[in-house]
mmCIF file with all atom_site columns, C-alpha atoms in Angstrom:
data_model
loop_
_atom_site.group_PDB
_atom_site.id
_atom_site.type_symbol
_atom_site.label_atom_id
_atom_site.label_alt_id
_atom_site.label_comp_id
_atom_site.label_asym_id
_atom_site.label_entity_id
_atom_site.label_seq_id
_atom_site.pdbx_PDB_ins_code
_atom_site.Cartn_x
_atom_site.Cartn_y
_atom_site.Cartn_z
_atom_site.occupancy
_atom_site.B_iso_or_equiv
_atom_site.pdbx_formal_charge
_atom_site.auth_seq_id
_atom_site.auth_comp_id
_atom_site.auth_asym_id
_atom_site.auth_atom_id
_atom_site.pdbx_PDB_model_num
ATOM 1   C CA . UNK A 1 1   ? 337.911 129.845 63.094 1.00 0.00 ? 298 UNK A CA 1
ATOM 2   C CA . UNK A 1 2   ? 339.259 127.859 65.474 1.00 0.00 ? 299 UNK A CA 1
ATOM 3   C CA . UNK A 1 3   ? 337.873 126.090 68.711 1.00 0.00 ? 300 UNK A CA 1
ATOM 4   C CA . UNK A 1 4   ? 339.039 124.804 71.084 1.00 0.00 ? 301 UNK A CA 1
ATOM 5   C CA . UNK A 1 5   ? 338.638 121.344 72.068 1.00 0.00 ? 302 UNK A CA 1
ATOM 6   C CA . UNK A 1 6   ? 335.956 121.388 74.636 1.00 0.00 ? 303 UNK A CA 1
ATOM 7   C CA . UNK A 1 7   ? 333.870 123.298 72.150 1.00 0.00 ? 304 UNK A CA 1
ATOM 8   C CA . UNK A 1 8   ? 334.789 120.747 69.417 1.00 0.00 ? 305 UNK A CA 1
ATOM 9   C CA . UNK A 1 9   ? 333.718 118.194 71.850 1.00 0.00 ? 306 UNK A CA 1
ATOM 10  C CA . UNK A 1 10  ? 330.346 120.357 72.715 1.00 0.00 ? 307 UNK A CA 1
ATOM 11  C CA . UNK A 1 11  ? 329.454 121.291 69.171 1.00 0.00 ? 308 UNK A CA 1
ATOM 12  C CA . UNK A 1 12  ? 329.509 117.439 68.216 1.00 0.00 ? 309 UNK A CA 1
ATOM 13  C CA . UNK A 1 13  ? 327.549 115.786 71.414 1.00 0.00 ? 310 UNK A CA 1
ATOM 14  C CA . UNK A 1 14  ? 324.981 119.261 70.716 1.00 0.00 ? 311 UNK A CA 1
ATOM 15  C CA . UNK A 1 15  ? 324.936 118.153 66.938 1.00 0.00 ? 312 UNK A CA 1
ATOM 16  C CA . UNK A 1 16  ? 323.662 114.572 68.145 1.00 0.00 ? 313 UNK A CA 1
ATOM 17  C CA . UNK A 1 17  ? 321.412 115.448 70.962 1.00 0.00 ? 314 UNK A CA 1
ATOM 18  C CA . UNK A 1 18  ? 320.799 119.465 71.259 1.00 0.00 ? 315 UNK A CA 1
ATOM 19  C CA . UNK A 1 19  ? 320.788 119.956 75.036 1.00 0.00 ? 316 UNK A CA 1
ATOM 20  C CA . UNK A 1 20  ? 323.106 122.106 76.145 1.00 0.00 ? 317 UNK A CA 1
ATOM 21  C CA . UNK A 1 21  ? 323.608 120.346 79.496 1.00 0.00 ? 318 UNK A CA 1
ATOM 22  C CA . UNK A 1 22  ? 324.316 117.659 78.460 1.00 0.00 ? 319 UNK A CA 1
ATOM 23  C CA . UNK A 1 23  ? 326.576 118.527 75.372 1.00 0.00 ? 320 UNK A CA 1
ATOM 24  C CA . UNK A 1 24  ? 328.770 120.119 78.071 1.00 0.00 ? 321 UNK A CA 1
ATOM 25  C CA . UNK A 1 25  ? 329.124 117.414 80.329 1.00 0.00 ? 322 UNK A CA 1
ATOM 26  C CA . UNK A 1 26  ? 330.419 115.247 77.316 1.00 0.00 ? 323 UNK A CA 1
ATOM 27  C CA . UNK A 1 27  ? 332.317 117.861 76.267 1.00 0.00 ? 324 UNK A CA 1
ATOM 28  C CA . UNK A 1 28  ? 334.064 117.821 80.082 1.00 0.00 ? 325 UNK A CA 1
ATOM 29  C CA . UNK A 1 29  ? 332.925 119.829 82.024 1.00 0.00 ? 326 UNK A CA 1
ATOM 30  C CA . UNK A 1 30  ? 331.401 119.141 84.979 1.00 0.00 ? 327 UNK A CA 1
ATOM 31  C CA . UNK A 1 31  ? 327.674 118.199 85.764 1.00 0.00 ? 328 UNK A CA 1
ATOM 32  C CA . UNK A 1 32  ? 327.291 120.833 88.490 1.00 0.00 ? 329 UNK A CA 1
ATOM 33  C CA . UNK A 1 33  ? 328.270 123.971 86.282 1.00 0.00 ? 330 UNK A CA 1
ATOM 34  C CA . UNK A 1 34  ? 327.223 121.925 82.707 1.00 0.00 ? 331 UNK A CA 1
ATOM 35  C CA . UNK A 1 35  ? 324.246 124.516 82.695 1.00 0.00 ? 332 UNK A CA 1
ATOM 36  C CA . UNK A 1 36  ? 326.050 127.733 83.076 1.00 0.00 ? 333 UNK A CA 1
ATOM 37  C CA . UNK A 1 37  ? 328.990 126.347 80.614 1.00 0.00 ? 334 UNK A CA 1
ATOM 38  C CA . UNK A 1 38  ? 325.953 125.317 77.802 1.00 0.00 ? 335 UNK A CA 1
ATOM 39  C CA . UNK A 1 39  ? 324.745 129.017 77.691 1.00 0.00 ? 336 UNK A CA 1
ATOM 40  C CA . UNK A 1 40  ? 328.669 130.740 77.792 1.00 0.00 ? 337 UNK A CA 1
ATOM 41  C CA . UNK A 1 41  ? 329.185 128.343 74.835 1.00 0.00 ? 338 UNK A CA 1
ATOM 42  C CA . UNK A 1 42  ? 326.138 129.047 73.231 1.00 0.00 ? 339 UNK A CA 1
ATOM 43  C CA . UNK A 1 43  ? 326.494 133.002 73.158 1.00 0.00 ? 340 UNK A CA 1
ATOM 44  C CA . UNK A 1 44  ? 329.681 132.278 71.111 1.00 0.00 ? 341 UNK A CA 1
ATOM 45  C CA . UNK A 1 45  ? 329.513 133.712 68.120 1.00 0.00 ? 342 UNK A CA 1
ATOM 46  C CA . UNK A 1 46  ? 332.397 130.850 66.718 1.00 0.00 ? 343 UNK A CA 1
ATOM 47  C CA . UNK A 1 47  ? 330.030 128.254 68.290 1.00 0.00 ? 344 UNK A CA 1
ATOM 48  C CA . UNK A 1 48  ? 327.623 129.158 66.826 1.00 0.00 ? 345 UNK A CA 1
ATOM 49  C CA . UNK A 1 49  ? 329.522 129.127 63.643 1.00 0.00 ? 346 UNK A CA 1
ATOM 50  C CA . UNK A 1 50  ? 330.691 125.959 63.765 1.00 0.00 ? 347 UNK A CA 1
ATOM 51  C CA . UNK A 1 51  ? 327.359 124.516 64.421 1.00 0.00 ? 348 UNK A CA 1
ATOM 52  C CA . UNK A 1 52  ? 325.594 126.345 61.595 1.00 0.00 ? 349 UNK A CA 1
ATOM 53  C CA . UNK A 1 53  ? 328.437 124.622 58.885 1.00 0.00 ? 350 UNK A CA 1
ATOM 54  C CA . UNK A 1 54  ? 328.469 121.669 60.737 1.00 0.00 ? 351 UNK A CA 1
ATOM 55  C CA . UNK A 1 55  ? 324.104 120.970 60.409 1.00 0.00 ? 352 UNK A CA 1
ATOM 56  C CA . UNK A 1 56  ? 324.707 122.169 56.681 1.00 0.00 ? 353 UNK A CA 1
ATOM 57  C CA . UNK A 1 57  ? 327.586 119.850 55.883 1.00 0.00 ? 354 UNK A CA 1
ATOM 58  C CA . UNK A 1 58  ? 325.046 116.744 57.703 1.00 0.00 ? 355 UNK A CA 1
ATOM 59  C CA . UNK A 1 59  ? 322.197 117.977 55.961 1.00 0.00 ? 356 UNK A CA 1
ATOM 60  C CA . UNK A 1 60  ? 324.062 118.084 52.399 1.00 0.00 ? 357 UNK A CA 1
ATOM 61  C CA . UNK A 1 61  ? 325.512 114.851 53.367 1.00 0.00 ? 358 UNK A CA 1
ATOM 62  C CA . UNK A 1 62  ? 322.235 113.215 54.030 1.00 0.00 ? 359 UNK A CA 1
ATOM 63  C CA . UNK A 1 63  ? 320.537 114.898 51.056 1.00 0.00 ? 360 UNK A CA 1
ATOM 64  C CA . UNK A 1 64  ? 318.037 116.970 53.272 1.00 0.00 ? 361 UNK A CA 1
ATOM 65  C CA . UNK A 1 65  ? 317.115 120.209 52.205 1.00 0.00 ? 362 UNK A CA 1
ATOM 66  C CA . UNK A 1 66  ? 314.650 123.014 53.368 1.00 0.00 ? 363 UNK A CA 1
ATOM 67  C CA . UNK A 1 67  ? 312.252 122.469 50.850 1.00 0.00 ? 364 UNK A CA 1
ATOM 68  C CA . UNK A 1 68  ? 312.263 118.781 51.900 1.00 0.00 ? 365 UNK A CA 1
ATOM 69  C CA . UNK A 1 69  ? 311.477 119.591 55.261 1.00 0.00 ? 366 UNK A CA 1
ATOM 70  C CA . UNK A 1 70  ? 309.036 122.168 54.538 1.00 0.00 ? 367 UNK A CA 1
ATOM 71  C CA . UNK A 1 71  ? 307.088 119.449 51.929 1.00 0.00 ? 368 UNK A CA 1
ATOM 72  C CA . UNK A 1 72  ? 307.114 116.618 54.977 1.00 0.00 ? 369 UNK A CA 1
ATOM 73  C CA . UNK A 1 73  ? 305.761 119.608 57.003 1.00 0.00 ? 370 UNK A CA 1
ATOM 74  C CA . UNK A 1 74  ? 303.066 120.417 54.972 1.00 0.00 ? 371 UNK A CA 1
ATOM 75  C CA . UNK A 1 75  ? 302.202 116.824 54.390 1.00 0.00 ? 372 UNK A CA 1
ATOM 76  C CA . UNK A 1 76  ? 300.964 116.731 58.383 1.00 0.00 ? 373 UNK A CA 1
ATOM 77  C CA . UNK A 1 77  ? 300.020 120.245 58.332 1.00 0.00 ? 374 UNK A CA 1
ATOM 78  C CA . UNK A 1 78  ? 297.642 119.924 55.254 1.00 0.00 ? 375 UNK A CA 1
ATOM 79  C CA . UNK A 1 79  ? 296.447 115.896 55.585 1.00 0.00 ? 376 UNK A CA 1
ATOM 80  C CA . UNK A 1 80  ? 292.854 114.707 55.577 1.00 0.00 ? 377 UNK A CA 1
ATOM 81  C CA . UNK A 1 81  ? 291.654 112.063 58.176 1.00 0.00 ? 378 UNK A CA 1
ATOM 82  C CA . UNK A 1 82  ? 289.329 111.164 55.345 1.00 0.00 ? 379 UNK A CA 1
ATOM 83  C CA . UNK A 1 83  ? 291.621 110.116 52.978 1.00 0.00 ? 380 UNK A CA 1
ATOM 84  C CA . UNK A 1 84  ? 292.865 107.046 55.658 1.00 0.00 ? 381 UNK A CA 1
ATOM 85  C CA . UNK A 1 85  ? 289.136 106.652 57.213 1.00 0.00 ? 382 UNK A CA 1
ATOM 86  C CA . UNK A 1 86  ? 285.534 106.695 56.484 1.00 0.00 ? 383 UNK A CA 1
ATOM 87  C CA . UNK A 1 87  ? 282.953 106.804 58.647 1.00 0.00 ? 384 UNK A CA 1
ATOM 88  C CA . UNK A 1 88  ? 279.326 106.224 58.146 1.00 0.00 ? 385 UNK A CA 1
ATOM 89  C CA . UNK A 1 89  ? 275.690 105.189 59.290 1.00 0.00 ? 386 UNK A CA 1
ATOM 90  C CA . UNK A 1 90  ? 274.028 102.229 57.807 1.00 0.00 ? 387 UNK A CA 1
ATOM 91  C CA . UNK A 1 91  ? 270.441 101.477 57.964 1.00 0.00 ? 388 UNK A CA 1
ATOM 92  C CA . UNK A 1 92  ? 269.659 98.287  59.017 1.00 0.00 ? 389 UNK A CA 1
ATOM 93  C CA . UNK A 1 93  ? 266.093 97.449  59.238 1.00 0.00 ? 390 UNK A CA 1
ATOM 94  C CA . UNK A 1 94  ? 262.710 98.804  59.938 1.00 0.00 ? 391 UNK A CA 1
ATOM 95  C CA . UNK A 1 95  ? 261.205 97.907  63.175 1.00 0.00 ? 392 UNK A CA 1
ATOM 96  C CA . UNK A 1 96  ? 258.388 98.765  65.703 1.00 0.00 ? 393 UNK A CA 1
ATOM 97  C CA . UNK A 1 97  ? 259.205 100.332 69.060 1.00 0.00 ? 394 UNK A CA 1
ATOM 98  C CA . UNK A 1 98  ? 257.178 97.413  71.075 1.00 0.00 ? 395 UNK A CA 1
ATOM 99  C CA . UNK A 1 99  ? 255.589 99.998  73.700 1.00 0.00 ? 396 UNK A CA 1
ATOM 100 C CA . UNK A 1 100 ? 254.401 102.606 71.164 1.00 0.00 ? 397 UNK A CA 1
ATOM 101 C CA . UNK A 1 101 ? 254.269 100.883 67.791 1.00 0.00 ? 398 UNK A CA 1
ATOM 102 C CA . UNK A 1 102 ? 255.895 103.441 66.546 1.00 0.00 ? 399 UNK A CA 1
ATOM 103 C CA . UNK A 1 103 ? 258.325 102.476 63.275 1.00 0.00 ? 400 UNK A CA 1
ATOM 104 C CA . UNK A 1 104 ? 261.832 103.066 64.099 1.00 0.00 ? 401 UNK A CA 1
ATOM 105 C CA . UNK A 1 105 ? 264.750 102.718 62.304 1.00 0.00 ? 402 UNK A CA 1
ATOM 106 C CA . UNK A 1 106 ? 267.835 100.270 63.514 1.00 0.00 ? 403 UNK A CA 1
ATOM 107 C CA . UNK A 1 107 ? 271.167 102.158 62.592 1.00 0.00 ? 404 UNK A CA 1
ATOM 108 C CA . UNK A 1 108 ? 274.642 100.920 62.552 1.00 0.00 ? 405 UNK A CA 1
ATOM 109 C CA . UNK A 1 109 ? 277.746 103.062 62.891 1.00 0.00 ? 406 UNK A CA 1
ATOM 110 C CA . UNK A 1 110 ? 281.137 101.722 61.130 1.00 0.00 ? 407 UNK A CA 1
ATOM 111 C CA . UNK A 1 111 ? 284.355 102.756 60.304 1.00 0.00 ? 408 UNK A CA 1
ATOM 112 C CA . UNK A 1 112 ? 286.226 101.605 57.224 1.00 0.00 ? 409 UNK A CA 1
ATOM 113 C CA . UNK A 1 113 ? 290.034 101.563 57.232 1.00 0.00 ? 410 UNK A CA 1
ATOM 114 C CA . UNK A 1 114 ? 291.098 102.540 54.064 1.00 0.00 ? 411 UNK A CA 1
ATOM 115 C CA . UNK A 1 115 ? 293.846 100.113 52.138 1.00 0.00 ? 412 UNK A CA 1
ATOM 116 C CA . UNK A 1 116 ? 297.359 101.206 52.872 1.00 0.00 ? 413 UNK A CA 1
ATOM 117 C CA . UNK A 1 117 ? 298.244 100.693 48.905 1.00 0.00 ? 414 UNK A CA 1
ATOM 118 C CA . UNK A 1 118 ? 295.993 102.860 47.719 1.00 0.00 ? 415 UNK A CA 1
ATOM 119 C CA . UNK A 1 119 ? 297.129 105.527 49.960 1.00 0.00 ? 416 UNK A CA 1
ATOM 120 C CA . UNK A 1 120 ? 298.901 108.436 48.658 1.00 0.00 ? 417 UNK A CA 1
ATOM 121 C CA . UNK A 1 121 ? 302.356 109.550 49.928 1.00 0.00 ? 418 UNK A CA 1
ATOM 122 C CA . UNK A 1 122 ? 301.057 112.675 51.469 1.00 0.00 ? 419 UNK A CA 1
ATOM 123 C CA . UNK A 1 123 ? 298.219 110.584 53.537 1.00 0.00 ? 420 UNK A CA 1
ATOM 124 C CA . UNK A 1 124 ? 300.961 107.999 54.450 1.00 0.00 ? 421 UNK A CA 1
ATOM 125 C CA . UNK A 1 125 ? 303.672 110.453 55.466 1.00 0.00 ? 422 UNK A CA 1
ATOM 126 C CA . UNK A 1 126 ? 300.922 112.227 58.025 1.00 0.00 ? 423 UNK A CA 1
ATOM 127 C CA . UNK A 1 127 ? 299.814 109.000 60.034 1.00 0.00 ? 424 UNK A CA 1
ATOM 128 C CA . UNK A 1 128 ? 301.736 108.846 63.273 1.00 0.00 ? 425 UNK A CA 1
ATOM 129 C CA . UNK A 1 129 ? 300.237 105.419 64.002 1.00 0.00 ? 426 UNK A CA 1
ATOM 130 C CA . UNK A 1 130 ? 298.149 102.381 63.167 1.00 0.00 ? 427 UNK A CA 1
ATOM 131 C CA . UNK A 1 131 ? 297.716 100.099 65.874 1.00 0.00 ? 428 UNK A CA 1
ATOM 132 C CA . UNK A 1 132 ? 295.015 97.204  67.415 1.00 0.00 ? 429 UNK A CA 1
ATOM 133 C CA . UNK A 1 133 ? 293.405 96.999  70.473 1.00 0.00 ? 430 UNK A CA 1
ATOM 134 C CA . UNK A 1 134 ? 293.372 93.423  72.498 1.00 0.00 ? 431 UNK A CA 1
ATOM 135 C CA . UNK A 1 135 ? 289.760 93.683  72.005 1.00 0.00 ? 432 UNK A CA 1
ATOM 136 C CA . UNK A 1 136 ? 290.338 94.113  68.083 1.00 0.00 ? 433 UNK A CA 1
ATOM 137 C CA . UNK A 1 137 ? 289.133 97.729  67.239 1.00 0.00 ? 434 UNK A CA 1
ATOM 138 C CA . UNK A 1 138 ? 292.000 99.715  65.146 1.00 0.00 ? 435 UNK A CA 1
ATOM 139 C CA . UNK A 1 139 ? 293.191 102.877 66.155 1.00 0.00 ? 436 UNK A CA 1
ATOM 140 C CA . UNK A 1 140 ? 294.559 105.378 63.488 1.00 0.00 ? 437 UNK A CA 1
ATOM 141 C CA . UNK A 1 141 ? 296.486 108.383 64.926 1.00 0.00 ? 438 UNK A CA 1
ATOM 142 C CA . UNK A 1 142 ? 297.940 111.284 62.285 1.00 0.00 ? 439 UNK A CA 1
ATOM 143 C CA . UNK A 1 143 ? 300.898 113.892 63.475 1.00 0.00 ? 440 UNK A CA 1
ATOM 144 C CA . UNK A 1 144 ? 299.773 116.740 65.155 1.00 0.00 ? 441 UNK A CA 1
ATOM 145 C CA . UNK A 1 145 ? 298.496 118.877 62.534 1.00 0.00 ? 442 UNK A CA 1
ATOM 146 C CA . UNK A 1 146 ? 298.433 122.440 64.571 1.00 0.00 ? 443 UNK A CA 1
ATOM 147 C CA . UNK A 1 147 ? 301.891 121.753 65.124 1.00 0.00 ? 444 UNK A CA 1
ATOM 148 C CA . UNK A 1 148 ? 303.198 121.135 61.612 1.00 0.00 ? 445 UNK A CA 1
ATOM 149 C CA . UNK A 1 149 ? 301.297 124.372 60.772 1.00 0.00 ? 446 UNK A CA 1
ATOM 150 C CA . UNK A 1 150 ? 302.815 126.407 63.486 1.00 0.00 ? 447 UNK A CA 1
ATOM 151 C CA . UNK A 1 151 ? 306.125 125.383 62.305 1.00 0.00 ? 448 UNK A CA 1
ATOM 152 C CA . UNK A 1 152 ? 305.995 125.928 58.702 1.00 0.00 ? 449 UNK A CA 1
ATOM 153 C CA . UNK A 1 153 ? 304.551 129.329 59.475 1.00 0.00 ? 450 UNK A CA 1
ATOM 154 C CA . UNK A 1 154 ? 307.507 130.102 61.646 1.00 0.00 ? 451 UNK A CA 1
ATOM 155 C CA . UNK A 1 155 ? 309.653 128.937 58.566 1.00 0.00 ? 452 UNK A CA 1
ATOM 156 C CA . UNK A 1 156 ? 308.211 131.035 56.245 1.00 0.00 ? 453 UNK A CA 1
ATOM 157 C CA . UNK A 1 157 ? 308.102 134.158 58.498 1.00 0.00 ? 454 UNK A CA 1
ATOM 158 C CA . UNK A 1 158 ? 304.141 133.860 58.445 1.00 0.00 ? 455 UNK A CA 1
ATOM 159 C CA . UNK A 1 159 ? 303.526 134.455 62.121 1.00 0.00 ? 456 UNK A CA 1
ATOM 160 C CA . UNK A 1 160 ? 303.112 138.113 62.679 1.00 0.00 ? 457 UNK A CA 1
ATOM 161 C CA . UNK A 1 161 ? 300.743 138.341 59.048 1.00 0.00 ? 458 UNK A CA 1
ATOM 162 C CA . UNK A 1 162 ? 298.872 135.619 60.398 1.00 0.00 ? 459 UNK A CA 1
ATOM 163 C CA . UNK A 1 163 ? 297.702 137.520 64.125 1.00 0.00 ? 460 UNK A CA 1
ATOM 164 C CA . UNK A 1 164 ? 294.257 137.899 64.535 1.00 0.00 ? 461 UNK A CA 1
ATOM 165 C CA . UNK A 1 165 ? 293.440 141.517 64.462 1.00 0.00 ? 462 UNK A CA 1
ATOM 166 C CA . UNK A 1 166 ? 292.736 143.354 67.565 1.00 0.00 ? 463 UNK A CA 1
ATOM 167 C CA . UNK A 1 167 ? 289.835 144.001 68.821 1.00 0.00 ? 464 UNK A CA 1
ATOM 168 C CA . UNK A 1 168 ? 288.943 147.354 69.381 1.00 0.00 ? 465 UNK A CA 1
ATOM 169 C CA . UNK A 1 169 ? 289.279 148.843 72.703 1.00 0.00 ? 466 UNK A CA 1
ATOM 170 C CA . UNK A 1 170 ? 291.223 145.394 73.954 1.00 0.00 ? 467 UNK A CA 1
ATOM 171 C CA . UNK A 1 171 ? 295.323 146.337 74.852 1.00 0.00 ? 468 UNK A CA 1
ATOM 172 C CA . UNK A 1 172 ? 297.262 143.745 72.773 1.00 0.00 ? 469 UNK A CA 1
ATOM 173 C CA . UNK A 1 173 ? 300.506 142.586 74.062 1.00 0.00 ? 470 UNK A CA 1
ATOM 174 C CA . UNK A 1 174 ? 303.481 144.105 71.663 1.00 0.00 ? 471 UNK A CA 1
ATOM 175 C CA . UNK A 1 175 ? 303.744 140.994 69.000 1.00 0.00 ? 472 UNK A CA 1
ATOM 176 C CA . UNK A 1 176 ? 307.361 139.868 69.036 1.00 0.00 ? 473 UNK A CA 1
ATOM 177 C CA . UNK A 1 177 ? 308.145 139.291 64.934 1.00 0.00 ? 474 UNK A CA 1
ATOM 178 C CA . UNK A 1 178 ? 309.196 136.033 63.868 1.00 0.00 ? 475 UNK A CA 1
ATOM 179 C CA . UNK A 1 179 ? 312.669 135.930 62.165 1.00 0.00 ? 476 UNK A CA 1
ATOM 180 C CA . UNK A 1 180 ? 312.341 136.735 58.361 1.00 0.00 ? 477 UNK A CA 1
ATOM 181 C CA . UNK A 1 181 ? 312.614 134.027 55.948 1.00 0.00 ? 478 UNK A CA 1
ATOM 182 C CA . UNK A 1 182 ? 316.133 133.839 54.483 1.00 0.00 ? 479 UNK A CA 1
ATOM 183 C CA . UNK A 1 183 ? 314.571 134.513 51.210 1.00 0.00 ? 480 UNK A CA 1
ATOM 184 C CA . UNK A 1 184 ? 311.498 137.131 52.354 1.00 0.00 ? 481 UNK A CA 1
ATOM 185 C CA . UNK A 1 185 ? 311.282 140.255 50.847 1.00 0.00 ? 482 UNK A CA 1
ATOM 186 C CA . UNK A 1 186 ? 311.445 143.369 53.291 1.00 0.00 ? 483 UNK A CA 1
ATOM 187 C CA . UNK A 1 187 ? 308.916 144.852 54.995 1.00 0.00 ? 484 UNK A CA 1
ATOM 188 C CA . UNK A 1 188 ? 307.300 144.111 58.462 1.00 0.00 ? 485 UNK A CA 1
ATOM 189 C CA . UNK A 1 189 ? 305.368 141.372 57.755 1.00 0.00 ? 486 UNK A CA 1
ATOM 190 C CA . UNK A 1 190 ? 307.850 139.630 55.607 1.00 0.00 ? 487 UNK A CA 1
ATOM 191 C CA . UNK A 1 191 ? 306.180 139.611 52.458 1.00 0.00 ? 488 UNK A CA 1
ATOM 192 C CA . UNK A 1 192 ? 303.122 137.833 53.604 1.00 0.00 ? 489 UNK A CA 1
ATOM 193 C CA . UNK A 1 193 ? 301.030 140.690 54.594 1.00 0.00 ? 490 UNK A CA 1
ATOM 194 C CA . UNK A 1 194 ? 300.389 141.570 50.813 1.00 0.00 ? 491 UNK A CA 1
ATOM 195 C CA . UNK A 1 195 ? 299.223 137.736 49.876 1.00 0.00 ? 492 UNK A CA 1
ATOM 196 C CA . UNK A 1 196 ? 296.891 137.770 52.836 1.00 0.00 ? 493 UNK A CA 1
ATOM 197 C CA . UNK A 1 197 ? 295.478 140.406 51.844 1.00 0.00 ? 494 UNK A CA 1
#
């Protein structure tokens, strides 16, 4: 396979930063027809080639495998918010509502921060943020869980097993299948229909 070397140029500016527009324009070409170049380039099957072996030879390089990325995925996609917080009500006293008489209870709410040590590396690897307020208060803020789940269940080829079923006499749009799994077995659900099940 050979290329040429504006798509040399392309596939490593798209390898850094994946927009086609601008992987064009480093690659030469021109910012007005960038666009239109980006998309011819892309529908090239020896493009596409040489940007398939060139993310495997990075990932190998850096270590990274699927299974690593689908294990940091699942980290966010299956983390707690108790495991990093806890939340509770604390009685404080007894008193007497002064119009009524009336006993009433005085409760606190508080939040405990839990210790980062003692945190596990799932519970770490899912917190987006930890940061303080000028007045003080901390604010804990985990990856987008929804998100994590979406993708791992495009990964796995989970998305059409995992439609809600339709409700009868309501018109469904036509679902549009995921891509299989490299390693799913046949069958229009990829596999996942049967373990759902």
């Amino acid at each position: 396979m050979s290329l040429t070397e504006k798509q040399r140029r392309f596939v490593k500016a798209y390898l850094i930063e994946p927009n086609g527009k601008k992987a064009a324009i480093a690659a030469g070409y021109s910012p007005k027809g960038a666009e239109v170049q980006a998309s011819r380039m892309l529908s090239q099957a020896k493009v596409q080639q040489a940007l398939a072996e060139a993310r495997k030879a990075v990932s190998i390089e850096a270590g990274i495998t699927p299974a690593m990325v689908i294990a940091e995925l699942a980290k966010i996609g299956f983390s707690d918010i108790r495991k990093v917080v806890k939340w509770m009500s604390d009685v404080q006293k007894m008193a007497f509502d002064p119009d009524t008489g009336e006993p009433v209870l005085e409760i606190t709410n508080r939040i405990v921060l839990e210790d980062s040590e003692g945190l596990d590396e799932a519970t770490a690897g899912s917190i987006a943020e930890v940061s303080m307020t000028k007045s003080g208060t901390l604010k804990v803020k985990l990856y987008d869980k929804r998100g994590a789940l979406n993708d791992l269940a495009q990964i796995l080829g989970m998305k059409t097993a995992l439609r809600a079923p339709k409700a009868p006499g309501v018109p469904s749009p036509d679902p549009q299948p995921s891509p299989a799994a490299p390693d799913a077995p046949e069958g229009g659900d990829n596999g996942w229909g049967q373990l759902l099940n």
